[in-house]
């Protein structure tokens, strides 16, 4: 479903007097649904502050993800954007967004759909495309994301950055998004930090990631149990690890599988049981990584070395890349239960952990 505002532009744009967000919520009897992890931000000073983090939006093209009752939408329109694409999954919010669309003739396009499946390659005019090495295009993605969708969505978009497709077909499109405070800390965590995780490496090897500011939970309706971080992403011209997304993800995921153990313990899960120890030693030596470091202590260059060394091993033995450690554990468990054996406690612990 696509709804277009009536054509016609205003020279110096200013929104006409409108019902408040609170009035819109009452008018359309909108309730934040817990199962969709929805939280409304009604304070327009905070929505202005979020939009300010995106940078200069005058005459820019913006996609807002999950606008809900339209608080951030108003701030984006007030920033003087050329075009605003709203992608909203929940049909209850569409009538309220249409009021904004009518108040900003020719500027707003509303799509009733799911951002996880929406084809962002066609979201913006082709003339906005810039080459990857240039400055970022005049395109921004902004969103107060429901917690349930924020992590899968950023992983999907990071993969798009790596492959330069989706919203990044236009160049190094910038993103300003909200996350649970803890997720925001993971995205920006440095080596040695307790919050250092798979998300830190996947985001930082592809983007400059800035944790802009924290919004206290009580600013939202209903109040979530956590505070919220506003995070800004600018894709890097050159990724810090120049390997395919799937390979980097596999290595990083394996390393962080046992985050409290030595890093070689996670590295072992990249290899089948037959020859596991020898191959793990080979990988650690080639990458020049101390096997007794904990996963969160590893630097970006150490992860790069691990990925490069693993790629070399996969080129020599293509069956390595398709090896799945969890699948091997499942098969072993199956065999043990068929034999009626209890199995070794260490394996059972790992199975529980995984």
mmCIF file of C-alpha atoms in Angstrom:
data_model
loop_
_atom_site.group_PDB
_atom_site.id
_atom_site.type_symbol
_atom_site.label_atom_id
_atom_site.label_comp_id
_atom_site.label_asym_id
_atom_site.label_seq_id
_atom_site.Cartn_x
_atom_site.Cartn_y
_atom_site.Cartn_z
ATOM 1 C CA UNK A 1 0.000 0.000 0.000
ATOM 2 C CA UNK A 2 1.513 3.317 -1.049
ATOM 3 C CA UNK A 3 -0.059 6.678 -0.244
ATOM 4 C CA UNK A 4 1.238 9.815 -1.924
ATOM 5 C CA UNK A 5 0.645 13.348 -0.706
ATOM 6 C CA UNK A 6 -0.778 15.848 -3.181
ATOM 7 C CA UNK A 7 1.977 17.407 -5.343
ATOM 8 C CA UNK A 8 3.090 20.978 -4.797
ATOM 9 C CA UNK A 9 6.023 22.384 -2.810
ATOM 10 C CA UNK A 10 6.504 25.103 -0.260
ATOM 11 C CA UNK A 11 9.517 27.420 -0.529
ATOM 12 C CA UNK A 12 10.565 27.681 3.135
ATOM 13 C CA UNK A 13 8.835 24.720 4.712
ATOM 14 C CA UNK A 14 7.133 24.924 8.060
ATOM 15 C CA UNK A 15 4.511 22.502 9.388
ATOM 16 C CA UNK A 16 1.096 24.100 9.962
ATOM 17 C CA UNK A 17 -0.522 23.841 13.434
ATOM 18 C CA UNK A 18 -1.275 20.164 14.062
ATOM 19 C CA UNK A 19 -2.761 18.032 16.849
ATOM 20 C CA UNK A 20 -0.056 17.056 19.373
ATOM 21 C CA UNK A 21 1.344 13.503 19.321
ATOM 22 C CA UNK A 22 -0.637 12.832 22.500
ATOM 23 C CA UNK A 23 -3.827 14.031 20.762
ATOM 24 C CA UNK A 24 -3.081 11.827 17.711
ATOM 25 C CA UNK A 25 -2.676 8.834 20.059
ATOM 26 C CA UNK A 26 -6.049 9.609 21.693
ATOM 27 C CA UNK A 27 -7.789 10.432 18.403
ATOM 28 C CA UNK A 28 -6.884 7.097 16.788
ATOM 29 C CA UNK A 29 -6.909 5.154 20.093
ATOM 30 C CA UNK A 30 -3.319 4.063 19.606
ATOM 31 C CA UNK A 31 -1.727 1.816 22.192
ATOM 32 C CA UNK A 32 1.890 0.695 22.220
ATOM 33 C CA UNK A 33 1.825 -3.080 21.822
ATOM 34 C CA UNK A 34 4.123 -4.928 24.220
ATOM 35 C CA UNK A 35 4.461 -7.927 21.873
ATOM 36 C CA UNK A 36 5.830 -5.564 19.178
ATOM 37 C CA UNK A 37 8.111 -3.871 21.784
ATOM 38 C CA UNK A 38 6.683 -0.457 20.833
ATOM 39 C CA UNK A 39 7.535 2.662 22.858
ATOM 40 C CA UNK A 40 6.395 6.152 21.845
ATOM 41 C CA UNK A 41 8.585 9.232 22.176
ATOM 42 C CA UNK A 42 6.291 12.225 22.759
ATOM 43 C CA UNK A 43 8.857 14.901 23.707
ATOM 44 C CA UNK A 44 9.527 16.891 20.506
ATOM 45 C CA UNK A 45 12.716 18.378 21.978
ATOM 46 C CA UNK A 46 14.124 14.831 22.147
ATOM 47 C CA UNK A 47 12.897 13.945 18.650
ATOM 48 C CA UNK A 48 14.587 17.148 17.376
ATOM 49 C CA UNK A 49 17.792 16.101 19.168
ATOM 50 C CA UNK A 50 17.716 12.635 17.504
ATOM 51 C CA UNK A 51 17.205 14.175 14.050
ATOM 52 C CA UNK A 52 20.037 16.656 14.678
ATOM 53 C CA UNK A 53 22.465 13.710 15.059
ATOM 54 C CA UNK A 54 21.781 12.737 11.421
ATOM 55 C CA UNK A 55 23.521 15.928 10.228
ATOM 56 C CA UNK A 56 22.346 18.490 7.654
ATOM 57 C CA UNK A 57 18.952 17.366 6.329
ATOM 58 C CA UNK A 58 17.952 20.441 4.310
ATOM 59 C CA UNK A 59 16.833 19.177 0.871
ATOM 60 C CA UNK A 60 17.921 15.620 1.808
ATOM 61 C CA UNK A 61 16.003 12.407 1.110
ATOM 62 C CA UNK A 62 15.164 10.530 4.299
ATOM 63 C CA UNK A 63 13.695 7.121 5.080
ATOM 64 C CA UNK A 64 12.168 6.837 8.539
ATOM 65 C CA UNK A 65 11.716 3.316 9.852
ATOM 66 C CA UNK A 66 8.703 2.641 12.087
ATOM 67 C CA UNK A 67 7.453 6.230 12.511
ATOM 68 C CA UNK A 68 4.569 5.127 14.780
ATOM 69 C CA UNK A 69 2.520 8.164 15.858
ATOM 70 C CA UNK A 70 4.950 10.484 14.040
ATOM 71 C CA UNK A 71 7.036 12.338 16.657
ATOM 72 C CA UNK A 72 10.382 11.955 14.872
ATOM 73 C CA UNK A 73 8.540 12.410 11.542
ATOM 74 C CA UNK A 74 7.607 15.986 12.546
ATOM 75 C CA UNK A 75 11.211 16.772 13.490
ATOM 76 C CA UNK A 76 12.473 15.396 10.139
ATOM 77 C CA UNK A 77 9.935 17.483 8.179
ATOM 78 C CA UNK A 78 10.824 20.589 10.213
ATOM 79 C CA UNK A 79 14.492 20.075 9.189
ATOM 80 C CA UNK A 80 13.460 20.983 5.599
ATOM 81 C CA UNK A 81 13.901 17.633 3.838
ATOM 82 C CA UNK A 82 13.157 17.260 0.130
ATOM 83 C CA UNK A 83 11.416 13.876 0.417
ATOM 84 C CA UNK A 84 10.470 11.650 3.339
ATOM 85 C CA UNK A 85 9.696 7.949 2.933
ATOM 86 C CA UNK A 86 7.863 6.427 5.921
ATOM 87 C CA UNK A 87 7.891 2.629 6.300
ATOM 88 C CA UNK A 88 5.367 1.487 8.896
ATOM 89 C CA UNK A 89 4.388 -2.124 9.543
ATOM 90 C CA UNK A 90 1.499 -1.386 11.926
ATOM 91 C CA UNK A 91 -1.616 -0.278 9.987
ATOM 92 C CA UNK A 92 -3.034 1.500 13.079
ATOM 93 C CA UNK A 93 -0.522 4.345 12.610
ATOM 94 C CA UNK A 94 -1.264 5.040 8.919
ATOM 95 C CA UNK A 95 -4.221 7.484 9.447
ATOM 96 C CA UNK A 96 -2.154 9.642 11.840
ATOM 97 C CA UNK A 97 0.756 9.669 9.380
ATOM 98 C CA UNK A 98 -1.630 10.706 6.590
ATOM 99 C CA UNK A 99 -2.418 13.876 8.575
ATOM 100 C CA UNK A 100 1.321 14.700 8.436
ATOM 101 C CA UNK A 101 1.441 13.805 4.749
ATOM 102 C CA UNK A 102 -1.371 16.279 4.014
ATOM 103 C CA UNK A 103 0.370 18.944 6.114
ATOM 104 C CA UNK A 104 3.523 18.597 3.980
ATOM 105 C CA UNK A 105 2.236 18.469 0.384
ATOM 106 C CA UNK A 106 4.437 16.525 -2.036
ATOM 107 C CA UNK A 107 7.037 15.655 0.589
ATOM 108 C CA UNK A 108 5.805 12.441 2.212
ATOM 109 C CA UNK A 109 5.378 8.917 0.890
ATOM 110 C CA UNK A 110 3.904 6.307 3.240
ATOM 111 C CA UNK A 111 4.578 2.615 2.727
ATOM 112 C CA UNK A 112 2.615 0.120 4.787
ATOM 113 C CA UNK A 113 5.164 -2.698 4.959
ATOM 114 C CA UNK A 114 7.949 -4.485 6.850
ATOM 115 C CA UNK A 115 11.409 -2.879 6.741
ATOM 116 C CA UNK A 116 13.018 -6.351 6.934
ATOM 117 C CA UNK A 117 11.528 -7.281 3.537
ATOM 118 C CA UNK A 118 11.131 -3.848 1.889
ATOM 119 C CA UNK A 119 13.332 -3.419 -1.219
ATOM 120 C CA UNK A 120 15.449 -0.387 -0.295
ATOM 121 C CA UNK A 121 17.201 -0.486 -3.699
ATOM 122 C CA UNK A 122 14.227 1.394 -5.141
ATOM 123 C CA UNK A 123 13.527 3.707 -2.224
ATOM 124 C CA UNK A 124 15.258 6.816 -3.589
ATOM 125 C CA UNK A 125 15.722 8.586 -6.980
ATOM 126 C CA UNK A 126 18.635 7.246 -9.073
ATOM 127 C CA UNK A 127 20.192 10.690 -9.557
ATOM 128 C CA UNK A 128 21.186 10.707 -5.848
ATOM 129 C CA UNK A 129 23.679 7.856 -6.353
ATOM 130 C CA UNK A 130 27.299 8.569 -5.497
ATOM 131 C CA UNK A 131 30.338 6.390 -5.911
ATOM 132 C CA UNK A 132 31.526 4.597 -2.753
ATOM 133 C CA UNK A 133 34.722 6.658 -2.524
ATOM 134 C CA UNK A 134 32.793 9.969 -2.609
ATOM 135 C CA UNK A 135 31.208 11.776 0.318
ATOM 136 C CA UNK A 136 28.008 10.050 1.575
ATOM 137 C CA UNK A 137 24.926 10.715 -0.595
ATOM 138 C CA UNK A 138 22.176 13.106 0.488
ATOM 139 C CA UNK A 139 20.233 10.138 1.859
ATOM 140 C CA UNK A 140 19.603 9.258 5.503
ATOM 141 C CA UNK A 141 17.909 6.430 7.380
ATOM 142 C CA UNK A 142 16.442 7.432 10.752
ATOM 143 C CA UNK A 143 14.416 5.328 13.155
ATOM 144 C CA UNK A 144 13.280 4.752 16.730
ATOM 145 C CA UNK A 145 13.308 0.990 16.280
ATOM 146 C CA UNK A 146 11.321 -1.510 18.351
ATOM 147 C CA UNK A 147 13.867 -3.460 20.430
ATOM 148 C CA UNK A 148 12.748 -6.772 18.906
ATOM 149 C CA UNK A 149 13.771 -5.694 15.395
ATOM 150 C CA UNK A 150 16.818 -3.465 16.038
ATOM 151 C CA UNK A 151 19.578 -6.137 16.204
ATOM 152 C CA UNK A 152 18.419 -8.319 13.245
ATOM 153 C CA UNK A 153 17.902 -5.134 11.218
ATOM 154 C CA UNK A 154 21.356 -3.664 11.887
ATOM 155 C CA UNK A 155 22.981 -7.044 11.043
ATOM 156 C CA UNK A 156 21.014 -7.091 7.761
ATOM 157 C CA UNK A 157 22.076 -3.517 6.968
ATOM 158 C CA UNK A 158 25.716 -4.230 7.855
ATOM 159 C CA UNK A 159 25.605 -7.094 5.354
ATOM 160 C CA UNK A 160 24.159 -4.619 2.821
ATOM 161 C CA UNK A 161 27.069 -2.233 3.586
ATOM 162 C CA UNK A 162 29.532 -5.080 2.968
ATOM 163 C CA UNK A 163 27.882 -5.947 -0.368
ATOM 164 C CA UNK A 164 27.057 -2.337 -1.261
ATOM 165 C CA UNK A 165 23.448 -3.202 -1.997
ATOM 166 C CA UNK A 166 20.064 -2.401 -0.394
ATOM 167 C CA UNK A 167 20.108 1.225 0.862
ATOM 168 C CA UNK A 168 23.865 1.350 0.126
ATOM 169 C CA UNK A 169 23.415 0.982 -3.620
ATOM 170 C CA UNK A 170 23.306 4.809 -3.523
ATOM 171 C CA UNK A 171 26.706 5.055 -1.788
ATOM 172 C CA UNK A 172 27.661 5.336 1.879
ATOM 173 C CA UNK A 173 24.158 6.108 3.200
ATOM 174 C CA UNK A 174 24.204 7.287 6.832
ATOM 175 C CA UNK A 175 21.965 5.845 9.558
ATOM 176 C CA UNK A 176 20.770 7.291 12.875
ATOM 177 C CA UNK A 177 18.981 4.634 14.923
ATOM 178 C CA UNK A 178 17.893 3.873 18.478
ATOM 179 C CA UNK A 179 18.837 0.736 20.431
ATOM 180 C CA UNK A 180 18.630 -0.521 23.981
ATOM 181 C CA UNK A 181 21.441 1.214 25.884
ATOM 182 C CA UNK A 182 23.309 -2.097 26.281
ATOM 183 C CA UNK A 183 23.162 -2.796 22.520
ATOM 184 C CA UNK A 184 24.416 0.748 21.844
ATOM 185 C CA UNK A 185 27.360 0.055 24.179
ATOM 186 C CA UNK A 186 28.116 -3.207 22.369
ATOM 187 C CA UNK A 187 28.069 -1.491 18.975
ATOM 188 C CA UNK A 188 30.723 1.021 20.084
ATOM 189 C CA UNK A 189 32.756 -1.068 22.617
ATOM 190 C CA UNK A 190 36.572 -0.985 22.402
ATOM 191 C CA UNK A 191 38.948 -3.971 22.923
ATOM 192 C CA UNK A 192 39.109 -4.922 26.606
ATOM 193 C CA UNK A 193 35.612 -3.612 27.348
ATOM 194 C CA UNK A 194 33.146 -6.040 28.928
ATOM 195 C CA UNK A 195 30.607 -5.010 26.288
ATOM 196 C CA UNK A 196 32.940 -5.982 23.418
ATOM 197 C CA UNK A 197 31.026 -8.546 21.343
ATOM 198 C CA UNK A 198 30.296 -9.934 17.896
ATOM 199 C CA UNK A 199 28.207 -6.796 17.251
ATOM 200 C CA UNK A 200 31.198 -4.518 18.040
ATOM 201 C CA UNK A 201 33.386 -6.179 15.387
ATOM 202 C CA UNK A 202 30.678 -6.534 12.725
ATOM 203 C CA UNK A 203 29.686 -2.855 13.045
ATOM 204 C CA UNK A 204 33.122 -1.275 13.515
ATOM 205 C CA UNK A 205 34.872 -3.122 10.724
ATOM 206 C CA UNK A 206 32.339 -1.693 8.234
ATOM 207 C CA UNK A 207 31.304 1.668 9.728
ATOM 208 C CA UNK A 208 32.305 4.603 11.878
ATOM 209 C CA UNK A 209 29.930 4.063 14.822
ATOM 210 C CA UNK A 210 29.122 6.845 17.295
ATOM 211 C CA UNK A 211 27.065 6.491 20.463
ATOM 212 C CA UNK A 212 25.493 9.990 20.332
ATOM 213 C CA UNK A 213 23.502 10.256 23.564
ATOM 214 C CA UNK A 214 21.264 8.312 25.963
ATOM 215 C CA UNK A 215 17.525 8.876 26.311
ATOM 216 C CA UNK A 216 16.207 7.891 29.762
ATOM 217 C CA UNK A 217 13.514 5.211 29.692
ATOM 218 C CA UNK A 218 10.979 7.524 31.386
ATOM 219 C CA UNK A 219 10.920 9.734 28.259
ATOM 220 C CA UNK A 220 9.001 6.957 26.454
ATOM 221 C CA UNK A 221 5.376 5.863 26.702
ATOM 222 C CA UNK A 222 5.046 3.174 27.974
ATOM 223 C CA UNK A 223 8.310 3.422 29.926
ATOM 224 C CA UNK A 224 10.682 0.578 28.917
ATOM 225 C CA UNK A 225 12.767 -1.102 31.612
ATOM 226 C CA UNK A 226 15.961 0.141 29.953
ATOM 227 C CA UNK A 227 17.405 3.419 28.714
ATOM 228 C CA UNK A 228 17.829 3.997 24.987
ATOM 229 C CA UNK A 229 20.966 4.873 22.985
ATOM 230 C CA UNK A 230 20.960 6.949 19.799
ATOM 231 C CA UNK A 231 23.669 5.565 17.482
ATOM 232 C CA UNK A 232 24.975 7.070 14.227
ATOM 233 C CA UNK A 233 26.594 4.938 11.474
ATOM 234 C CA UNK A 234 28.670 6.112 8.497
ATOM 235 C CA UNK A 235 29.937 3.287 6.236
ATOM 236 C CA UNK A 236 33.738 3.259 5.777
ATOM 237 C CA UNK A 237 35.278 3.650 2.319
ATOM 238 C CA UNK A 238 37.452 0.588 3.039
ATOM 239 C CA UNK A 239 36.237 -2.085 5.477
ATOM 240 C CA UNK A 240 38.800 -2.944 8.155
ATOM 241 C CA UNK A 241 38.481 -6.651 7.287
ATOM 242 C CA UNK A 242 38.464 -7.195 3.534
ATOM 243 C CA UNK A 243 36.736 -10.550 3.423
ATOM 244 C CA UNK A 244 33.148 -11.594 2.526
ATOM 245 C CA UNK A 245 30.532 -10.749 5.169
ATOM 246 C CA UNK A 246 29.612 -14.429 5.759
ATOM 247 C CA UNK A 247 33.232 -15.381 6.434
ATOM 248 C CA UNK A 248 33.839 -12.512 8.878
ATOM 249 C CA UNK A 249 30.565 -13.289 10.657
ATOM 250 C CA UNK A 250 31.451 -16.978 10.987
ATOM 251 C CA UNK A 251 34.900 -16.272 12.465
ATOM 252 C CA UNK A 252 33.646 -13.530 14.817
ATOM 253 C CA UNK A 253 30.672 -15.612 15.965
ATOM 254 C CA UNK A 254 32.941 -18.590 16.657
ATOM 255 C CA UNK A 255 35.431 -16.512 18.660
ATOM 256 C CA UNK A 256 32.683 -15.065 20.872
ATOM 257 C CA UNK A 257 30.972 -18.424 21.347
ATOM 258 C CA UNK A 258 32.820 -18.871 24.660
ATOM 259 C CA UNK A 259 33.497 -15.256 25.613
ATOM 260 C CA UNK A 260 34.856 -16.051 29.108
ATOM 261 C CA UNK A 261 37.276 -18.725 27.912
ATOM 262 C CA UNK A 262 40.536 -18.293 26.000
ATOM 263 C CA UNK A 263 39.929 -17.271 22.390
ATOM 264 C CA UNK A 264 41.388 -20.517 20.978
ATOM 265 C CA UNK A 265 38.389 -22.317 22.505
ATOM 266 C CA UNK A 266 36.009 -20.505 20.160
ATOM 267 C CA UNK A 267 38.421 -20.779 17.218
ATOM 268 C CA UNK A 268 38.353 -24.573 17.626
ATOM 269 C CA UNK A 269 34.662 -24.561 16.648
ATOM 270 C CA UNK A 270 35.649 -23.541 13.088
ATOM 271 C CA UNK A 271 37.116 -27.018 12.493
ATOM 272 C CA UNK A 272 35.804 -30.608 12.431
ATOM 273 C CA UNK A 273 36.876 -32.866 15.313
ATOM 274 C CA UNK A 274 39.310 -34.745 13.095
ATOM 275 C CA UNK A 275 42.428 -32.531 13.059
ATOM 276 C CA UNK A 276 40.795 -29.770 15.167
ATOM 277 C CA UNK A 277 43.727 -29.068 17.473
ATOM 278 C CA UNK A 278 46.328 -29.024 14.696
ATOM 279 C CA UNK A 279 44.260 -26.693 12.505
ATOM 280 C CA UNK A 280 43.475 -24.372 15.418
ATOM 281 C CA UNK A 281 47.203 -24.076 16.196
ATOM 282 C CA UNK A 282 47.938 -23.454 12.510
ATOM 283 C CA UNK A 283 45.337 -20.668 12.329
ATOM 284 C CA UNK A 284 46.508 -18.971 15.556
ATOM 285 C CA UNK A 285 50.162 -19.099 14.443
ATOM 286 C CA UNK A 286 49.459 -17.771 10.931
ATOM 287 C CA UNK A 287 47.318 -14.958 12.382
ATOM 288 C CA UNK A 288 49.925 -14.272 15.113
ATOM 289 C CA UNK A 289 47.254 -14.181 17.843
ATOM 290 C CA UNK A 290 47.952 -15.163 21.457
ATOM 291 C CA UNK A 291 45.625 -18.152 22.101
ATOM 292 C CA UNK A 292 45.278 -17.210 25.800
ATOM 293 C CA UNK A 293 43.613 -13.844 25.123
ATOM 294 C CA UNK A 294 39.896 -13.623 25.904
ATOM 295 C CA UNK A 295 37.620 -12.842 22.918
ATOM 296 C CA UNK A 296 36.821 -9.314 24.151
ATOM 297 C CA UNK A 297 40.560 -8.494 24.369
ATOM 298 C CA UNK A 298 41.216 -9.034 20.646
ATOM 299 C CA UNK A 299 41.845 -5.942 18.517
ATOM 300 C CA UNK A 300 40.352 -5.303 15.080
ATOM 301 C CA UNK A 301 43.693 -6.093 13.402
ATOM 302 C CA UNK A 302 43.825 -9.461 15.234
ATOM 303 C CA UNK A 303 40.327 -10.271 13.945
ATOM 304 C CA UNK A 304 41.483 -9.227 10.467
ATOM 305 C CA UNK A 305 44.470 -11.606 10.714
ATOM 306 C CA UNK A 306 42.213 -14.449 11.892
ATOM 307 C CA UNK A 307 39.770 -13.878 9.008
ATOM 308 C CA UNK A 308 42.574 -13.676 6.428
ATOM 309 C CA UNK A 309 44.238 -16.853 7.745
ATOM 310 C CA UNK A 310 40.894 -18.709 7.862
ATOM 311 C CA UNK A 311 40.123 -17.595 4.283
ATOM 312 C CA UNK A 312 43.448 -19.061 3.142
ATOM 313 C CA UNK A 313 42.609 -22.371 4.838
ATOM 314 C CA UNK A 314 39.125 -22.385 3.258
ATOM 315 C CA UNK A 315 40.640 -21.756 -0.187
ATOM 316 C CA UNK A 316 42.848 -24.817 0.345
ATOM 317 C CA UNK A 317 39.968 -26.936 1.725
ATOM 318 C CA UNK A 318 36.512 -25.618 0.592
ATOM 319 C CA UNK A 319 34.681 -28.116 2.857
ATOM 320 C CA UNK A 320 35.908 -26.081 5.862
ATOM 321 C CA UNK A 321 33.632 -23.125 5.235
ATOM 322 C CA UNK A 322 30.463 -25.235 5.217
ATOM 323 C CA UNK A 323 31.443 -27.086 8.410
ATOM 324 C CA UNK A 324 28.928 -26.421 11.204
ATOM 325 C CA UNK A 325 30.063 -27.080 14.780
ATOM 326 C CA UNK A 326 26.535 -27.081 16.206
ATOM 327 C CA UNK A 327 25.516 -29.691 13.672
ATOM 328 C CA UNK A 328 28.501 -31.842 14.712
ATOM 329 C CA UNK A 329 27.425 -31.542 18.376
ATOM 330 C CA UNK A 330 23.842 -32.504 17.481
ATOM 331 C CA UNK A 331 25.062 -35.599 15.624
ATOM 332 C CA UNK A 332 27.280 -36.620 18.567
ATOM 333 C CA UNK A 333 24.374 -36.181 20.979
ATOM 334 C CA UNK A 334 22.162 -38.283 18.714
ATOM 335 C CA UNK A 335 24.792 -41.040 18.531
ATOM 336 C CA UNK A 336 25.230 -41.024 22.328
ATOM 337 C CA UNK A 337 21.502 -41.305 22.956
ATOM 338 C CA UNK A 338 21.308 -44.211 20.491
ATOM 339 C CA UNK A 339 24.129 -45.954 22.342
ATOM 340 C CA UNK A 340 22.529 -45.153 25.691
ATOM 341 C CA UNK A 341 25.692 -43.384 26.842
ATOM 342 C CA UNK A 342 25.604 -40.308 29.106
ATOM 343 C CA UNK A 343 28.520 -38.703 27.260
ATOM 344 C CA UNK A 344 31.215 -36.473 28.659
ATOM 345 C CA UNK A 345 30.138 -33.640 30.973
ATOM 346 C CA UNK A 346 32.200 -31.089 29.024
ATOM 347 C CA UNK A 347 30.303 -31.799 25.824
ATOM 348 C CA UNK A 348 26.953 -31.608 27.619
ATOM 349 C CA UNK A 349 27.991 -28.228 29.088
ATOM 350 C CA UNK A 350 28.860 -26.983 25.608
ATOM 351 C CA UNK A 351 25.587 -28.264 24.212
ATOM 352 C CA UNK A 352 23.714 -26.381 26.936
ATOM 353 C CA UNK A 353 25.787 -23.273 26.300
ATOM 354 C CA UNK A 354 25.154 -23.358 22.566
#
